[in-house]
PDB file of C-alpha atoms in Angstrom:
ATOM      1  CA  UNK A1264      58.805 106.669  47.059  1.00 67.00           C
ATOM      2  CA  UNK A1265      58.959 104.448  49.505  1.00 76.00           C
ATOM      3  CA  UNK A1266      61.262 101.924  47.733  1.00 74.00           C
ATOM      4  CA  UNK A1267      63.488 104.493  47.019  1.00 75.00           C
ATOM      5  CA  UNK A1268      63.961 104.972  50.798  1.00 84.00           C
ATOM      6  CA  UNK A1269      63.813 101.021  52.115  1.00 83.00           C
ATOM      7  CA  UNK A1270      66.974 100.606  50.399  1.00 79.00           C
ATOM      8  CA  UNK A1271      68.839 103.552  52.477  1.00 81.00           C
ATOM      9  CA  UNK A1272      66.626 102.163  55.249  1.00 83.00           C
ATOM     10  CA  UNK A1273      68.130  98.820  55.270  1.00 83.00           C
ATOM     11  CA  UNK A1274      71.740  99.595  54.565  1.00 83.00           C
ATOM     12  CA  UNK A1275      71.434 101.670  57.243  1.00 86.00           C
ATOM     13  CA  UNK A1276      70.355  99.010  59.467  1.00 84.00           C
ATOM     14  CA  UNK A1277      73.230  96.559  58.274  1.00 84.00           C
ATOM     15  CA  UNK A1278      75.470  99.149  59.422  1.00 85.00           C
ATOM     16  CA  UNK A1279      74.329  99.801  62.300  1.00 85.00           C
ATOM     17  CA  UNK A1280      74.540  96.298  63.279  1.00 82.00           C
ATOM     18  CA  UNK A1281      78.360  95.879  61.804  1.00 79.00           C
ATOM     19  CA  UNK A1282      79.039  98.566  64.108  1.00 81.00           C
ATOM     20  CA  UNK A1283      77.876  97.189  66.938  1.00 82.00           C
ATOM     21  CA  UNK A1284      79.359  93.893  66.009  1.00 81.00           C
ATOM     22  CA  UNK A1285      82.655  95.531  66.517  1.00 73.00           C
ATOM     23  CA  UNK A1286      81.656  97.268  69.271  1.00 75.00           C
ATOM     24  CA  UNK A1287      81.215  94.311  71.834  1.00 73.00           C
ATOM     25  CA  UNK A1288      84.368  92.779  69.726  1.00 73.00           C
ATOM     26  CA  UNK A1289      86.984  94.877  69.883  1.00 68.00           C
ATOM     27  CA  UNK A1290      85.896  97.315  73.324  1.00 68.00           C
ATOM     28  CA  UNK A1291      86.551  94.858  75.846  1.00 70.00           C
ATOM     29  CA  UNK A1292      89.946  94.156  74.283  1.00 72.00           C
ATOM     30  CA  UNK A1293      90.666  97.631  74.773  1.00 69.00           C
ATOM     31  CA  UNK A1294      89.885  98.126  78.318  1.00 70.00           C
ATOM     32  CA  UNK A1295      91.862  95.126  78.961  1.00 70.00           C
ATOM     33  CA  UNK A1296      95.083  96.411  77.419  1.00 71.00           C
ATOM     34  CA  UNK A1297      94.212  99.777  78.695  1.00 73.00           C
ATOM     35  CA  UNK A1298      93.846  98.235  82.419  1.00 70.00           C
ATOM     36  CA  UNK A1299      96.703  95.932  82.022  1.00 70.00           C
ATOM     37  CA  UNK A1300      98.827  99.626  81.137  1.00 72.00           C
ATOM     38  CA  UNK A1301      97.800 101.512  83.699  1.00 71.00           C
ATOM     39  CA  UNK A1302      98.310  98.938  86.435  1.00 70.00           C
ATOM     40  CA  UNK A1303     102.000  98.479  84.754  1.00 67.00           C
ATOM     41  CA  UNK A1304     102.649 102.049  84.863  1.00 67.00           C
ATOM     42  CA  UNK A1305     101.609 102.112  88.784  1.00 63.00           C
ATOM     43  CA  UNK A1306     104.336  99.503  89.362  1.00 63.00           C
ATOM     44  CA  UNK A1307     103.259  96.051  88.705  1.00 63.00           C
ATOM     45  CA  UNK A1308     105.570  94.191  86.633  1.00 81.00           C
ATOM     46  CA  UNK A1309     103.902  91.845  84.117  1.00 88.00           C
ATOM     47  CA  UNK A1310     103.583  88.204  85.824  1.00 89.00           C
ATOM     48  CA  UNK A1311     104.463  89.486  88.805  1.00 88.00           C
ATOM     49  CA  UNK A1312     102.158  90.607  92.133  1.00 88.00           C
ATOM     50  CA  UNK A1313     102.100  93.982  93.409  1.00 85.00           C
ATOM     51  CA  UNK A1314     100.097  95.023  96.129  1.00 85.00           C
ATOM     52  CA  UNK A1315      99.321  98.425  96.241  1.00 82.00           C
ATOM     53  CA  UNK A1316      98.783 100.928  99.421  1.00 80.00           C
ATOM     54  CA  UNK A1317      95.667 102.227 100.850  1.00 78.00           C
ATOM     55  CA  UNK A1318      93.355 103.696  98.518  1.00 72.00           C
ATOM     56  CA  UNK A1319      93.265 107.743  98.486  1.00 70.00           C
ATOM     57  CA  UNK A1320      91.395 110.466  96.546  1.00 64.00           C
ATOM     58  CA  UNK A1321      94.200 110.998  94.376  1.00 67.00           C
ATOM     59  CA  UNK A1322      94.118 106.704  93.678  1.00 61.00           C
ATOM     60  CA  UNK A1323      93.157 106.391  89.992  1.00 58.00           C
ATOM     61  CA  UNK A1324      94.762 103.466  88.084  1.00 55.00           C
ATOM     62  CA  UNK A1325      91.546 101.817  87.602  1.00 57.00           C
ATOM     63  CA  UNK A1326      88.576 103.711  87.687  1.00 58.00           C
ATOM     64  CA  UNK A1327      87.008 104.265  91.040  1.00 63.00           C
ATOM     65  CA  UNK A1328      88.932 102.387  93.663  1.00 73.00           C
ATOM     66  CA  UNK A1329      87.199 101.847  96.429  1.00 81.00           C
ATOM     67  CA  UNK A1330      88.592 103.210  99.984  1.00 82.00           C
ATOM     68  CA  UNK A1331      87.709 100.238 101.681  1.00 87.00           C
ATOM     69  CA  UNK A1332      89.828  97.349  99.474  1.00 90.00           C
ATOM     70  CA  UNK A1333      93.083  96.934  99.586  1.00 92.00           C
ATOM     71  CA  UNK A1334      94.310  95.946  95.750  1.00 91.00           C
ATOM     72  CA  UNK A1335      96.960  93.518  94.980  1.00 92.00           C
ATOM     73  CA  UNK A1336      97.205  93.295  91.016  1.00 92.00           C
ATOM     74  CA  UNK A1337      99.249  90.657  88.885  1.00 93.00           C
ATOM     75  CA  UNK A1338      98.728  91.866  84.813  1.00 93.00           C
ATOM     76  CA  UNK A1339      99.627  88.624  83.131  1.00 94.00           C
ATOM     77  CA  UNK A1340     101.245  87.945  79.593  1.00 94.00           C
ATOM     78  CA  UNK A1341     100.714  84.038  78.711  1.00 96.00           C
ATOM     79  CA  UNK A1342     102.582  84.177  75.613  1.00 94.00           C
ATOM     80  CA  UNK A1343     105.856  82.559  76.452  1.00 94.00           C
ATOM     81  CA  UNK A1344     104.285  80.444  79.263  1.00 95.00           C
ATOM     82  CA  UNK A1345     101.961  79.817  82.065  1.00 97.00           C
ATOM     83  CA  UNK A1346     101.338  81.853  84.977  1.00 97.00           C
ATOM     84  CA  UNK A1347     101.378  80.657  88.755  1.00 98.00           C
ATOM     85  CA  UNK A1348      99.562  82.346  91.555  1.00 98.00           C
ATOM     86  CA  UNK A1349     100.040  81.575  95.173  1.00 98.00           C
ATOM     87  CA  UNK A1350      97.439  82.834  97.612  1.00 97.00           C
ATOM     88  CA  UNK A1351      95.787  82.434 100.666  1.00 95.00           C
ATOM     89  CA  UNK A1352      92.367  83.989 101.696  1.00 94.00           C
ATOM     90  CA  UNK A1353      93.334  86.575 104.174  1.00 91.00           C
ATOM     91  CA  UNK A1354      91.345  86.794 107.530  1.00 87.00           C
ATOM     92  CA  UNK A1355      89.319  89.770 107.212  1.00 90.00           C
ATOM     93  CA  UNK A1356      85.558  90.774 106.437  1.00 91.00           C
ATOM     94  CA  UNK A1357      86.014  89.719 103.026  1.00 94.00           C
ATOM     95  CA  UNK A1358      88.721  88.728 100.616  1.00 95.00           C
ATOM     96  CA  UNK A1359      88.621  87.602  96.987  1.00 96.00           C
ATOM     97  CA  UNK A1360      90.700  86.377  93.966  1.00 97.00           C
ATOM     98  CA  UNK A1361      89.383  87.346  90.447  1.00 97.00           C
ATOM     99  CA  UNK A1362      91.075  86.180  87.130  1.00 97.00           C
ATOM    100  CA  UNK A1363      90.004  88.371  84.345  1.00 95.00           C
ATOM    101  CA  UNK A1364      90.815  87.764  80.639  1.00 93.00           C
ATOM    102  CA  UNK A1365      92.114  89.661  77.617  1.00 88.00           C
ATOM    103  CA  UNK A1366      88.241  90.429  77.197  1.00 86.00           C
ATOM    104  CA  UNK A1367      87.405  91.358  80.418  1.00 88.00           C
ATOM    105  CA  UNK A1368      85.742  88.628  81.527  1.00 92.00           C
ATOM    106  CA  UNK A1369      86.160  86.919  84.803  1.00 94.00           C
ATOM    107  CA  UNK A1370      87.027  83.454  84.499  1.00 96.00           C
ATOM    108  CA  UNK A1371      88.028  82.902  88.044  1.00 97.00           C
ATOM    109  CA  UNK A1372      87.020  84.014  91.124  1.00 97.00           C
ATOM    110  CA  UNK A1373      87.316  82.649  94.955  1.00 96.00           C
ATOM    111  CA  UNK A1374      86.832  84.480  98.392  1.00 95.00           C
ATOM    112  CA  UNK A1375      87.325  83.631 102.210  1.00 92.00           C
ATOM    113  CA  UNK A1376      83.114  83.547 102.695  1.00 90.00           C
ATOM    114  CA  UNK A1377      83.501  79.909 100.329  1.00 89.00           C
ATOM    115  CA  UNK A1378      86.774  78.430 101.717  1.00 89.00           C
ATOM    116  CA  UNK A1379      89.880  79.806 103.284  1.00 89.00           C
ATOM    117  CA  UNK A1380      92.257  77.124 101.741  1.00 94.00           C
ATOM    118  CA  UNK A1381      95.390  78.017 100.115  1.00 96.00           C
ATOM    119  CA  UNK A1382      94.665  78.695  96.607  1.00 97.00           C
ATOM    120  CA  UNK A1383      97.450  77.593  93.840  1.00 98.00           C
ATOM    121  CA  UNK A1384      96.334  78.430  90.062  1.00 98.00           C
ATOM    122  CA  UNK A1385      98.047  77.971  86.791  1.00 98.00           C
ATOM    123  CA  UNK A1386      96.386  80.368  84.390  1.00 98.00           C
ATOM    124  CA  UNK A1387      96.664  78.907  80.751  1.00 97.00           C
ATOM    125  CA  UNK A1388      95.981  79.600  77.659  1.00 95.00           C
ATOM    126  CA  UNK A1389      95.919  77.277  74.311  1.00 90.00           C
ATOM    127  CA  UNK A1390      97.721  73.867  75.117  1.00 93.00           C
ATOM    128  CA  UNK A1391      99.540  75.127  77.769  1.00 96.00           C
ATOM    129  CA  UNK A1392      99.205  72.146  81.108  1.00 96.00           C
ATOM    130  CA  UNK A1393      99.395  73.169  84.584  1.00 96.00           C
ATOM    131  CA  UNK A1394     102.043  71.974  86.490  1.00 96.00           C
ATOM    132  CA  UNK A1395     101.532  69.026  89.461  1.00 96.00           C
ATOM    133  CA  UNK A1396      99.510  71.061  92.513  1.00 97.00           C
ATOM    134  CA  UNK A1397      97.998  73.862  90.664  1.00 98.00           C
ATOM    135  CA  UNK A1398      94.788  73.674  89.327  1.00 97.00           C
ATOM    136  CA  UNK A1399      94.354  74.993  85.677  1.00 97.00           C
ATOM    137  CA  UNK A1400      92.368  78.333  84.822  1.00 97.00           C
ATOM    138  CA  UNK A1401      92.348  78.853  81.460  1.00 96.00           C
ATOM    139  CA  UNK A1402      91.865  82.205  79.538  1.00 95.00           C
ATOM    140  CA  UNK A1403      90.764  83.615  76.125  1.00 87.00           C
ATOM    141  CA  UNK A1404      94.353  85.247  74.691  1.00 90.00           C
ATOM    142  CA  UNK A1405      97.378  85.732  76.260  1.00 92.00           C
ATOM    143  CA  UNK A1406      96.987  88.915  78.460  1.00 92.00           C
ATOM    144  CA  UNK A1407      94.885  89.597  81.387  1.00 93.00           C
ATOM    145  CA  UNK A1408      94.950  90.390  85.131  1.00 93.00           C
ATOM    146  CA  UNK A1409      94.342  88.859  88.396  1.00 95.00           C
ATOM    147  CA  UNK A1410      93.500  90.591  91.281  1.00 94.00           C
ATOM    148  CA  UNK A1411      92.629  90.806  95.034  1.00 95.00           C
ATOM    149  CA  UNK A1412      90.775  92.401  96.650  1.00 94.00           C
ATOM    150  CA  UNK A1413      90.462  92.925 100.770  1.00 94.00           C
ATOM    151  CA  UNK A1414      87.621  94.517 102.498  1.00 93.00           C
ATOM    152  CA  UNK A1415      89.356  96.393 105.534  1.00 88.00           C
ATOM    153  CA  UNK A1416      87.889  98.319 108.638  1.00 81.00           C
ATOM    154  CA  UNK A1417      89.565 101.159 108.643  1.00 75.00           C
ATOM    155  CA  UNK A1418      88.765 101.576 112.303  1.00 76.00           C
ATOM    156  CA  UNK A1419      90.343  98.869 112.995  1.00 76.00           C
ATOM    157  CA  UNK A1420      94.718  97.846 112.818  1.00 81.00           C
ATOM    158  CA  UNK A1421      95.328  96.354 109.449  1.00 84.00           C
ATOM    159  CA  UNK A1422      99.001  95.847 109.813  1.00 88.00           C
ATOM    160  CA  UNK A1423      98.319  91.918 110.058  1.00 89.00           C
ATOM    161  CA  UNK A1424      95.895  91.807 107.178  1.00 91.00           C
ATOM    162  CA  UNK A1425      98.110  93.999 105.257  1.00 92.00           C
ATOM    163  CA  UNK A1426     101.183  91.526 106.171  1.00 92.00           C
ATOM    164  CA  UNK A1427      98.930  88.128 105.407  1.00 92.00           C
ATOM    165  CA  UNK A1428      97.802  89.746 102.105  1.00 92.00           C
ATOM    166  CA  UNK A1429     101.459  90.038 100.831  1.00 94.00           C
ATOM    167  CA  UNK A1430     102.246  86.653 101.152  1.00 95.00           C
ATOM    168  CA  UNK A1431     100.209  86.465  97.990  1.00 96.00           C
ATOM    169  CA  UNK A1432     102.489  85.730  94.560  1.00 96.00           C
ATOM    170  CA  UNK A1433     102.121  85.228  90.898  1.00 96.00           C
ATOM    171  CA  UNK A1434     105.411  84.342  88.443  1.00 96.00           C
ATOM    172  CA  UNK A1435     105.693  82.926  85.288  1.00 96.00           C
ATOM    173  CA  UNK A1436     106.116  78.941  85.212  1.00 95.00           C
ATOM    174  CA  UNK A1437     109.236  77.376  84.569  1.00 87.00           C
TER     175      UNK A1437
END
């Protein structure tokens, strides 16, 4: 009897795992293209920066924006050719850069606590080179999206950290 059901038991198993296999394959890919969608539909070009108003209740292209950031948002297609990004760290509590690839994973991130030097990134990926100045960032695929982020007081004016935070730009490289 028992043979008869260590043979269900085991295929089963191998099933199970296969599943999850293409579980942590194919999810993250999702999100990605999901995220990369909904920040589209919001406004943002592909390989281009948009930075995006105050957070409000109603604020839902990515799930649970906080009220405190300000988002800018560049959803990148590599495809035809590298993408530039021109930033520098804002003054203000905090301020980062994240690069996040086709699988969701952040291969790229810099804030004003580490250094407050202009950043200038080429994100890659395959053989593409980064052009003279930028420094190379390379991804897994083609599509992704990089984003700020600025911690604001909301006490406080934020029409100059607003202003310094849209001096920010990504394009496609020539």
């Amino acid at each position: 009897m028992i043979r008869r059901w260590l043979g269900a038991v085991m295929l089963g198993l191998f099933a199970g795992l296969v599943a999850w296999q293409v579980t942590l394959a194919l999810v993250p890919q999702a999100l990605m293209r999901l995220a990369v969608a909904r920040v589209s539909a919001q406004g943002s070009a592909i390989n281009a920066m948009t930075h995006a108003p105050l957070v409000t209740a109603k604020a839902r292209a990515i799930v649970r924006p906080s009220p405190d950031l300000l988002y800018s948002a560049c959803p990148f297609d590599l495809s035809a050719r590298p993408l530039l990004i021109d930033a520098t760290p804002v003054t203000a509590p905090y301020w980062s850069l994240s690069v996040f690839d086709g699988q969701t994973n952040a291969v790229f991130v810099a804030n004003n606590q580490r250094s407050a030097a202009p950043l200038r990134l080429a994100v890659l990926t395959g053989d593409q080179v980064a052009p003279a100045g930028y420094r190379a960032v390379r991804v897994g695929g083609a599509t992704g999206i990089a984003l700020i982020r600025v911690l604001i007081d909301r006490g406080a004016p934020m029409g100059a950290i607003d202003a310094a935070r849209r001096t920010a730009r990504c394009r496609p490289a020539r």
